[in-house]
Tab-separated table of N, CA and C in Angstrom:
chain	number	residue	atom	x	y	z
A	240	ARG	N	-15.020	16.037	-12.532
A	240	ARG	CA	-16.351	15.772	-12.114
A	240	ARG	C	-16.879	16.599	-10.840
A	241	ARG	N	-17.776	16.857	-11.151
A	241	ARG	CA	-18.685	17.840	-10.317
A	241	ARG	C	-19.702	16.929	-9.256
A	242	TYR	N	-19.583	17.363	-8.021
A	242	TYR	CA	-20.344	16.596	-6.978
A	242	TYR	C	-21.391	17.541	-6.312
A	243	GLU	N	-22.411	17.089	-6.062
A	243	GLU	CA	-23.542	18.012	-5.562
A	243	GLU	C	-23.394	17.936	-3.977
A	244	ASP	N	-23.863	19.355	-3.435
A	244	ASP	CA	-23.625	19.371	-2.164
A	244	ASP	C	-24.180	18.428	-1.269
A	245	ARG	N	-25.359	17.747	-1.537
A	245	ARG	CA	-26.065	16.613	-0.876
A	245	ARG	C	-25.007	15.245	-0.966
A	246	GLN	N	-24.412	15.093	-2.048
A	246	GLN	CA	-23.461	13.898	-2.145
A	246	GLN	C	-22.608	14.322	-1.014
A	247	LEU	N	-21.860	15.537	-1.010
A	247	LEU	CA	-20.693	15.724	-0.361
A	247	LEU	C	-21.148	15.671	1.289
A	248	LEU	N	-22.463	16.062	1.571
A	248	LEU	CA	-22.802	16.220	2.839
A	248	LEU	C	-23.043	14.781	3.560
A	249	VAL	N	-23.572	13.669	2.703
A	249	VAL	CA	-23.689	12.252	3.156
A	249	VAL	C	-22.430	11.785	3.183
A	250	TRP	N	-21.346	11.938	2.354
A	250	TRP	CA	-20.054	11.403	2.835
A	250	TRP	C	-19.489	11.800	3.939
A	251	LEU	N	-19.577	13.128	3.815
A	251	LEU	CA	-19.114	13.953	5.103
A	251	LEU	C	-19.474	13.361	6.288
A	252	LEU	N	-20.856	13.065	6.799
A	252	LEU	CA	-21.586	12.591	7.784
A	252	LEU	C	-20.976	11.049	8.007
A	253	TYR	N	-20.734	10.212	6.961
A	253	TYR	CA	-20.223	8.853	7.160
A	253	TYR	C	-18.784	9.044	7.668
A	254	PHE	N	-17.801	10.102	7.239
A	254	PHE	CA	-16.605	10.032	7.727
A	254	PHE	C	-16.745	10.621	9.161
A	255	ALA	N	-17.572	11.518	9.632
A	255	ALA	CA	-17.804	12.161	10.815
A	255	ALA	C	-18.269	10.890	11.876
A	256	ALA	N	-19.122	10.036	11.515
A	256	ALA	CA	-19.648	9.085	12.171
A	256	ALA	C	-18.352	7.970	12.557
A	257	ALA	N	-17.752	7.657	11.364
A	257	ALA	CA	-16.504	6.705	11.287
A	257	ALA	C	-15.387	7.166	12.474
A	258	GLY	N	-14.979	8.815	12.467
A	258	GLY	CA	-14.241	9.445	13.293
A	258	GLY	C	-14.545	9.138	14.651
A	259	LEU	N	-16.106	9.562	14.872
A	259	LEU	CA	-16.632	9.261	16.289
A	259	LEU	C	-16.729	7.673	16.679
A	260	ILE	N	-16.910	7.042	16.020
A	260	ILE	CA	-16.870	5.515	16.317
A	260	ILE	C	-15.434	5.009	17.036
A	261	LEU	N	-14.362	5.685	16.228
A	261	LEU	CA	-13.033	5.350	16.735
A	261	LEU	C	-12.747	5.773	18.125
A	262	LEU	N	-13.528	7.061	18.382
A	262	LEU	CA	-13.396	7.565	19.746
A	262	LEU	C	-14.300	6.938	20.733
A	263	ILE	N	-15.237	5.952	20.652
A	263	ILE	CA	-16.089	5.245	21.524
A	263	ILE	C	-15.094	4.460	22.252
A	264	ASP	N	-14.812	4.637	23.451
A	264	ASP	CA	-13.966	3.416	24.291
A	264	ASP	C	-14.987	2.482	24.812
A	265	VAL	N	-14.745	1.286	24.055
A	265	VAL	CA	-15.894	0.205	24.552
A	265	VAL	C	-15.386	-0.455	25.860
A	266	SER	N	-14.250	-0.419	26.052
A	266	SER	CA	-13.663	-1.465	27.081
A	266	SER	C	-14.048	-0.631	28.444
A	267	ASP	N	-14.842	0.877	28.426
A	267	ASP	CA	-15.438	1.452	29.492
A	267	ASP	C	-16.890	0.872	29.820
A	268	PHE	N	-17.422	0.081	29.033
A	268	PHE	CA	-18.661	-0.587	29.115
A	268	PHE	C	-18.400	-1.946	29.904
A	269	SER	N	-17.312	-2.820	30.036
A	269	SER	CA	-17.270	-3.844	30.795
A	269	SER	C	-16.941	-3.432	32.305
A	270	ASP	N	-17.448	-4.244	33.042
A	270	ASP	CA	-17.104	-4.345	34.411
A	270	ASP	C	-15.878	-5.146	34.869
A	271	HIS	N	-14.869	-5.425	34.111
A	271	HIS	CA	-13.809	-6.197	34.292
A	271	HIS	C	-12.807	-5.321	35.028
A	272	GLY	N	-12.906	-3.975	35.028
A	272	GLY	CA	-11.881	-3.204	35.567
A	272	GLY	C	-10.788	-3.101	34.908
A	273	GLU	N	-9.412	-2.974	35.554
A	273	GLU	CA	-8.257	-2.561	34.409
A	273	GLU	C	-7.709	-4.151	34.132
A	274	PRO	N	-6.993	-3.833	32.780
A	274	PRO	CA	-6.437	-4.955	32.215
A	274	PRO	C	-5.307	-5.505	33.126
A	275	SER	N	-5.024	-6.838	33.237
A	275	SER	CA	-4.238	-7.278	33.842
A	275	SER	C	-2.965	-7.844	33.010
A	276	ASN	N	-1.643	-8.006	33.709
A	276	ASN	CA	-0.476	-8.670	33.240
A	276	ASN	C	-0.121	-7.741	31.854
A	277	GLY	N	-0.389	-6.673	31.664
A	277	GLY	CA	-0.038	-5.980	30.623
A	277	GLY	C	-0.758	-5.990	29.308
A	278	TYR	N	-1.939	-6.672	29.355
A	278	TYR	CA	-2.864	-6.852	28.482
A	278	TYR	C	-3.799	-5.490	28.057
A	279	ILE	N	-3.704	-5.169	26.851
A	279	ILE	CA	-4.377	-4.073	26.546
A	279	ILE	C	-5.541	-4.591	25.539
A	280	HIS	N	-6.663	-3.976	25.918
A	280	HIS	CA	-8.129	-4.062	25.483
A	280	HIS	C	-8.286	-3.798	24.030
A	281	ALA	N	-8.436	-4.815	23.149
A	281	ALA	CA	-8.471	-4.549	21.854
A	281	ALA	C	-9.372	-3.184	21.611
A	282	PHE	N	-10.576	-3.076	22.400
A	282	PHE	CA	-11.028	-1.804	21.731
A	282	PHE	C	-11.108	-0.428	22.650
A	283	GLU	N	-10.119	-0.633	23.393
A	283	GLU	CA	-9.494	0.625	24.433
A	283	GLU	C	-8.925	1.744	23.321
A	284	VAL	N	-9.439	3.087	23.610
A	284	VAL	CA	-8.977	4.113	22.951
A	284	VAL	C	-7.408	4.733	23.296
A	285	GLY	N	-6.578	4.227	22.575
A	285	GLY	CA	-5.118	4.602	23.140
A	285	GLY	C	-5.055	5.872	22.301
A	286	PRO	N	-3.739	6.410	22.298
A	286	PRO	CA	-3.218	7.848	21.587
A	286	PRO	C	-3.631	7.833	20.293
A	287	VAL	N	-2.975	6.747	19.312
A	287	VAL	CA	-3.148	6.816	18.152
A	287	VAL	C	-4.664	6.652	17.728
A	288	ARG	N	-5.222	5.799	18.307
A	288	ARG	CA	-6.875	5.996	17.814
A	288	ARG	C	-7.372	7.012	18.323
A	289	TYR	N	-7.135	7.700	19.189
A	289	TYR	CA	-7.827	8.997	19.605
A	289	TYR	C	-7.441	10.123	18.827
A	290	ILE	N	-6.098	10.163	18.210
A	290	ILE	CA	-5.783	11.352	17.425
A	290	ILE	C	-6.258	11.088	16.029
A	291	VAL	N	-6.198	9.768	15.392
A	291	VAL	CA	-7.021	9.582	14.065
A	291	VAL	C	-8.345	9.656	14.266
A	292	GLY	N	-9.112	9.333	15.373
A	292	GLY	CA	-10.598	9.688	15.300
A	292	GLY	C	-10.826	10.989	15.485
A	293	CYS	N	-10.001	11.787	16.219
A	293	CYS	CA	-10.274	13.177	16.386
A	293	CYS	C	-10.250	13.852	15.171
A	294	LEU	N	-8.958	13.548	14.345
A	294	LEU	CA	-8.636	14.455	13.073
A	294	LEU	C	-9.903	14.042	12.040
A	295	ILE	N	-10.310	12.664	11.953
A	295	ILE	CA	-11.527	12.467	10.690
A	295	ILE	C	-12.656	13.472	11.508
A	296	SER	N	-13.089	13.056	12.361
A	296	SER	CA	-14.329	13.666	12.751
A	296	SER	C	-14.134	15.385	12.828
A	297	PHE	N	-13.118	15.723	13.286
A	297	PHE	CA	-12.981	17.284	13.283
A	297	PHE	C	-13.016	17.691	12.041
A	298	ALA	N	-12.029	17.242	11.008
A	298	ALA	CA	-11.878	17.698	9.591
A	298	ALA	C	-13.268	17.519	8.660
A	299	SER	N	-14.159	16.303	8.889
A	299	SER	CA	-15.477	16.192	8.279
A	299	SER	C	-16.168	17.071	8.674
A	300	LEU	N	-16.518	17.344	9.935
A	300	LEU	CA	-17.353	18.306	10.502
A	300	LEU	C	-17.095	19.843	10.195
A	301	GLN	N	-16.021	20.066	10.019
A	301	GLN	CA	-15.365	21.466	9.604
A	301	GLN	C	-15.861	21.409	8.203
A	302	ALA	N	-15.366	20.450	7.251
A	302	ALA	CA	-15.808	20.478	5.813
A	302	ALA	C	-17.624	20.615	5.781
A	303	MET	N	-18.036	20.070	6.522
A	303	MET	CA	-19.403	19.938	6.508
A	303	MET	C	-19.971	21.300	6.634
A	304	GLU	N	-19.479	22.363	7.654
A	304	GLU	CA	-20.029	23.469	7.843
A	304	GLU	C	-19.951	24.376	6.451
A	305	SER	N	-18.970	23.948	5.597
A	305	SER	CA	-18.835	24.857	4.204
A	305	SER	C	-20.044	24.646	3.390
A	306	ILE	N	-20.471	23.002	3.451
A	306	ILE	CA	-21.484	22.840	2.510
A	306	ILE	C	-22.738	23.140	3.246
A	307	ILE	N	-22.851	23.305	4.196
A	307	ILE	CA	-24.241	23.726	4.983
A	307	ILE	C	-24.494	25.154	4.430
A	308	MET	N	-23.378	25.998	4.649
A	308	MET	CA	-23.409	27.447	4.348
A	308	MET	C	-23.623	27.512	2.980
A	309	SER	N	-23.141	26.870	2.098
A	309	SER	CA	-23.333	26.560	0.534
A	309	SER	C	-25.043	26.570	0.132
A	310	THR	N	-25.560	25.364	0.643
A	310	THR	CA	-26.789	25.158	0.832
A	310	THR	C	-27.906	26.280	1.202
A	311	LEU	N	-27.131	26.834	2.245
A	311	LEU	CA	-28.028	27.806	3.114
A	311	LEU	C	-28.061	29.152	1.883
A	312	SER	N	-26.936	29.450	1.331
A	312	SER	CA	-27.032	30.717	0.523
A	312	SER	C	-28.020	30.462	-0.683
A	313	LYS	N	-28.176	29.171	-1.330
A	313	LYS	CA	-28.927	28.999	-2.253
A	313	LYS	C	-30.370	29.008	-2.128
A	314	VAL	N	-30.806	28.794	-0.514
A	314	VAL	CA	-32.013	28.650	-0.523
A	314	VAL	C	-32.887	29.842	0.520
A	315	VAL	N	-31.736	30.624	1.075
A	315	VAL	CA	-32.133	31.817	1.909
A	315	VAL	C	-33.029	32.874	0.927
A	316	PRO	N	-34.113	33.442	1.470
A	316	PRO	CA	-34.604	34.603	0.744
A	316	PRO	C	-33.883	35.570	0.711
A	317	PHE	N	-34.110	36.488	-0.461
A	317	PHE	CA	-33.262	37.709	-0.653
A	317	PHE	C	-33.647	38.617	0.587
A	318	SER	N	-34.646	38.738	1.200
A	318	SER	CA	-34.934	39.762	2.185
A	318	SER	C	-33.794	39.418	3.319
A	319	LEU	N	-33.489	38.119	3.588
A	319	LEU	CA	-32.673	37.743	4.842
A	319	LEU	C	-31.186	37.550	4.262
A	320	ALA	N	-30.903	38.037	2.997
A	320	ALA	CA	-29.705	38.016	2.504
A	320	ALA	C	-28.998	39.430	2.526
A	321	VAL	N	-29.534	40.188	2.663
A	321	VAL	CA	-29.191	41.813	2.641
A	321	VAL	C	-29.322	42.470	4.080
A	322	GLY	N	-28.655	43.576	4.097
A	322	GLY	CA	-28.623	44.034	5.601
A	322	GLY	C	-27.638	43.741	6.583
A	323	THR	N	-27.691	44.445	7.588
A	323	THR	CA	-27.022	43.913	8.761
A	323	THR	C	-27.248	42.639	9.319
A	324	CYS	N	-28.323	42.599	9.590
A	324	CYS	CA	-29.057	41.283	10.004
A	324	CYS	C	-29.211	40.099	9.073
A	325	ASN	N	-28.288	39.499	8.514
A	325	ASN	CA	-28.538	38.803	7.243
A	325	ASN	C	-28.114	37.296	7.856
A	326	SER	N	-28.383	36.552	6.969
A	326	SER	CA	-28.395	35.059	7.194
A	326	SER	C	-26.861	34.661	7.796
A	327	GLY	N	-25.797	35.330	7.242
A	327	GLY	CA	-24.390	34.985	7.715
A	327	GLY	C	-24.280	35.351	9.134
A	328	LEU	N	-24.676	36.412	9.562
A	328	LEU	CA	-24.746	37.001	11.083
A	328	LEU	C	-25.636	35.972	11.812
A	329	ILE	N	-26.738	35.601	11.388
A	329	ILE	CA	-27.629	34.760	12.236
A	329	ILE	C	-26.716	33.240	12.167
A	330	ASN	N	-26.193	33.025	11.303
A	330	ASN	CA	-25.514	31.597	11.584
A	330	ASN	C	-24.082	31.701	12.286
A	331	THR	N	-23.771	32.876	12.150
A	331	THR	CA	-22.477	33.283	13.199
A	331	THR	C	-22.827	33.197	14.645
A	332	GLU	N	-24.014	33.669	14.900
A	332	GLU	CA	-24.638	34.086	16.217
A	332	GLU	C	-24.769	32.471	16.733
A	333	ILE	N	-25.675	32.011	15.971
A	333	ILE	CA	-26.088	30.259	16.212
A	333	ILE	C	-24.918	29.382	16.489
A	334	GLY	N	-23.872	29.632	15.725
A	334	GLY	CA	-22.610	28.885	16.012
A	334	GLY	C	-22.019	29.068	17.459
A	335	THR	N	-21.871	30.583	17.647
A	335	THR	CA	-21.390	30.870	18.868
A	335	THR	C	-22.098	30.568	20.106
A	336	LEU	N	-23.505	30.434	20.103
A	336	LEU	CA	-24.373	29.962	20.977
A	336	LEU	C	-24.146	28.618	21.204
A	337	GLY	N	-24.092	27.882	20.153
A	337	GLY	CA	-23.742	26.228	20.281
A	337	GLY	C	-22.427	25.939	20.682
A	338	ARG	N	-21.462	26.805	20.249
A	338	ARG	CA	-20.075	26.562	21.220
A	338	ARG	C	-20.044	26.902	22.811
A	339	ALA	N	-20.807	27.920	23.007
A	339	ALA	CA	-21.272	28.155	24.504
A	339	ALA	C	-21.980	27.118	25.116
A	340	VAL	N	-23.018	26.799	24.768
A	340	VAL	CA	-23.557	25.354	24.920
A	340	VAL	C	-22.729	24.273	25.288
A	341	GLY	N	-21.799	23.978	24.084
A	341	GLY	CA	-21.038	22.864	24.120
A	341	GLY	C	-20.179	22.976	25.455
A	342	ASP	N	-19.640	24.236	25.693
A	342	ASP	CA	-18.491	24.408	26.704
A	342	ASP	C	-19.091	23.905	28.294
A	343	LEU	N	-20.392	24.512	28.130
A	343	LEU	CA	-21.160	24.251	29.480
A	343	LEU	C	-21.315	22.780	29.680
A	344	LEU	N	-21.633	22.090	28.661
A	344	LEU	CA	-21.779	20.776	28.391
A	344	LEU	C	-20.692	19.750	28.964
A	345	VAL	N	-19.631	20.243	28.417
A	345	VAL	CA	-18.338	19.545	28.701
A	345	VAL	C	-17.948	19.836	30.071
A	346	THR	N	-18.266	20.879	30.788
A	346	THR	CA	-17.869	21.036	32.086
A	346	THR	C	-18.947	20.284	32.985
A	347	CYS	N	-20.089	20.108	32.459
A	347	CYS	CA	-21.190	19.601	33.430
A	347	CYS	C	-21.200	18.042	33.564
A	348	LEU	N	-20.513	17.517	32.270
A	348	LEU	CA	-20.058	16.137	32.241
A	348	LEU	C	-18.959	15.615	32.617
A	349	GLY	N	-17.810	16.925	32.680
A	349	GLY	CA	-16.544	16.565	33.678
A	349	GLY	C	-17.139	16.443	35.248
A	350	LEU	N	-17.878	16.927	35.559
A	350	LEU	CA	-18.575	17.141	37.156
A	350	LEU	C	-19.222	15.791	37.223
A	351	VAL	N	-19.646	15.193	36.247
A	351	VAL	CA	-20.373	13.986	36.318
A	351	VAL	C	-19.348	12.596	36.658
A	352	SER	N	-18.469	12.519	35.483
A	352	SER	CA	-17.335	11.510	35.799
A	352	SER	C	-16.500	11.906	34.752
A	353	LEU	N	-14.944	11.969	35.418
A	353	LEU	CA	-13.862	12.288	34.645
A	353	LEU	C	-13.488	10.893	34.003
A	354	LYS	N	-13.674	9.729	34.419
A	354	LYS	CA	-13.082	8.652	34.005
A	354	LYS	C	-13.590	8.407	32.817
A	355	ASP	N	-15.124	8.473	32.470
A	355	ASP	CA	-16.193	8.428	31.169
A	355	ASP	C	-16.232	9.267	30.380
A	356	LEU	N	-15.727	10.454	30.445
A	356	LEU	CA	-15.716	11.713	30.163
A	356	LEU	C	-16.019	11.757	28.455
A	357	LEU	N	-14.789	10.898	27.795
A	357	LEU	CA	-14.743	10.826	26.496
A	357	LEU	C	-16.234	10.058	26.033
A	358	ASN	N	-16.657	8.978	26.567
A	358	ASN	CA	-17.716	8.333	26.065
A	358	ASN	C	-19.067	9.161	26.420
A	359	LEU	N	-19.082	9.971	27.465
A	359	LEU	CA	-20.051	10.871	27.905
A	359	LEU	C	-20.207	11.945	26.784
A	360	LEU	N	-19.240	12.290	26.080
A	360	LEU	CA	-19.165	13.420	25.146
A	360	LEU	C	-19.330	12.945	23.626
A	361	ILE	N	-18.832	11.770	23.279
A	361	ILE	CA	-19.007	11.375	22.235
A	361	ILE	C	-20.119	10.629	21.905
A	362	SER	N	-20.901	9.913	22.762
A	362	SER	CA	-22.042	9.119	22.317
A	362	SER	C	-22.857	9.780	21.977
A	363	PRO	N	-23.539	11.120	22.679
A	363	PRO	CA	-24.794	12.071	21.988
A	363	PRO	C	-24.167	12.480	20.672
A	364	VAL	N	-22.893	12.912	20.465
A	364	VAL	CA	-22.718	13.498	19.187
A	364	VAL	C	-22.722	12.424	18.137
A	365	LEU	N	-22.336	11.148	18.800
A	365	LEU	CA	-22.395	10.009	17.391
A	365	LEU	C	-23.905	9.813	17.336
A	366	MET	N	-24.923	9.913	18.075
A	366	MET	CA	-26.243	9.787	18.005
A	366	MET	C	-26.884	11.022	17.247
A	367	PHE	N	-26.283	12.226	17.299
A	367	PHE	CA	-27.034	13.369	16.547
A	367	PHE	C	-26.460	13.088	15.090
A	368	VAL	N	-25.074	12.693	14.849
A	368	VAL	CA	-24.660	12.373	13.467
A	368	VAL	C	-25.468	11.445	12.562
A	369	ILE	N	-25.871	10.287	13.489
A	369	ILE	CA	-26.682	9.119	13.089
A	369	ILE	C	-27.893	9.600	12.614
A	370	GLY	N	-28.496	10.437	13.451
A	370	GLY	CA	-29.788	11.379	13.220
A	370	GLY	C	-29.553	12.111	12.015
A	371	CYS	N	-28.652	12.656	11.711
A	371	CYS	CA	-28.286	13.545	10.654
A	371	CYS	C	-28.617	12.623	9.372
A	372	ILE	N	-27.568	11.717	9.387
A	372	ILE	CA	-27.577	10.589	8.342
A	372	ILE	C	-28.785	10.422	7.760
A	373	ILE	N	-29.783	9.850	8.812
A	373	ILE	CA	-31.030	9.521	8.510
A	373	ILE	C	-31.971	10.561	8.228
A	374	LEU	N	-31.986	11.675	8.538
A	374	LEU	CA	-32.329	12.733	8.031
A	374	LEU	C	-32.210	13.184	6.722
A	375	VAL	N	-30.948	13.106	6.400
A	375	VAL	CA	-30.620	13.483	5.025
A	375	VAL	C	-30.952	12.223	4.098
A	376	LYS	N	-30.781	11.358	4.374
A	376	LYS	CA	-31.217	9.982	3.638
A	376	LYS	C	-32.711	10.154	2.992
A	377	THR	N	-33.474	10.582	3.943
A	377	THR	CA	-34.807	10.250	4.040
A	377	THR	C	-35.301	11.445	2.966
A	378	ASN	N	-34.612	12.887	3.282
A	378	ASN	CA	-34.951	14.196	2.391
A	378	ASN	C	-33.892	13.936	1.562
A	379	TYR	N	-33.374	13.325	0.894
A	379	TYR	CA	-32.234	13.449	-0.293
A	379	TYR	C	-32.716	14.178	-1.455
A	380	GLU	N	-33.844	13.945	-1.830
A	380	GLU	CA	-34.357	14.630	-3.076
A	380	GLU	C	-34.907	15.982	-2.615
A	381	ALA	N	-35.286	16.377	-1.571
A	381	ALA	CA	-35.714	17.766	-1.068
A	381	ALA	C	-34.575	18.831	-0.954
A	382	ILE	N	-33.314	18.062	-0.840
A	382	ILE	CA	-32.201	18.974	-0.523
A	382	ILE	C	-31.431	19.191	-1.947
A	383	ALA	N	-32.113	18.648	-2.781
A	383	ALA	CA	-31.304	18.848	-4.211
A	383	ALA	C	-31.530	20.220	-4.637
A	384	VAL	N	-30.480	21.105	-4.267
A	384	VAL	CA	-30.488	22.611	-4.819
A	384	VAL	C	-29.280	23.023	-5.694
């Protein structure tokens, strides 16, 4: 069975959202403070939940990169596909810029609050992934390449 790029993209976005939801620490939103008498809050992110959430979200986001590059190779004009400054180089440079901005964001959010750093990092990414799901679902027919 063959799968279209857009089908894989939607499923990988769903998996990324699921992994990111696992990383949201709901217990940080309550004002009750630390759990008492050894009680562990059911929605607290522990080591197992953190590792599983990171593995699911990282694997799906990395797999999504190959789907996006496959789609890009099908729709890029020939003039951008040849030469030194081609679409692959542009994509690599944009990825590097994104990583640099991400590093700055982590640093700035760490200065805001180390206690809430996980939620400060994951919440915007989750909103971005949900926005991507909505964008892909509304333009599902247009991305059939």
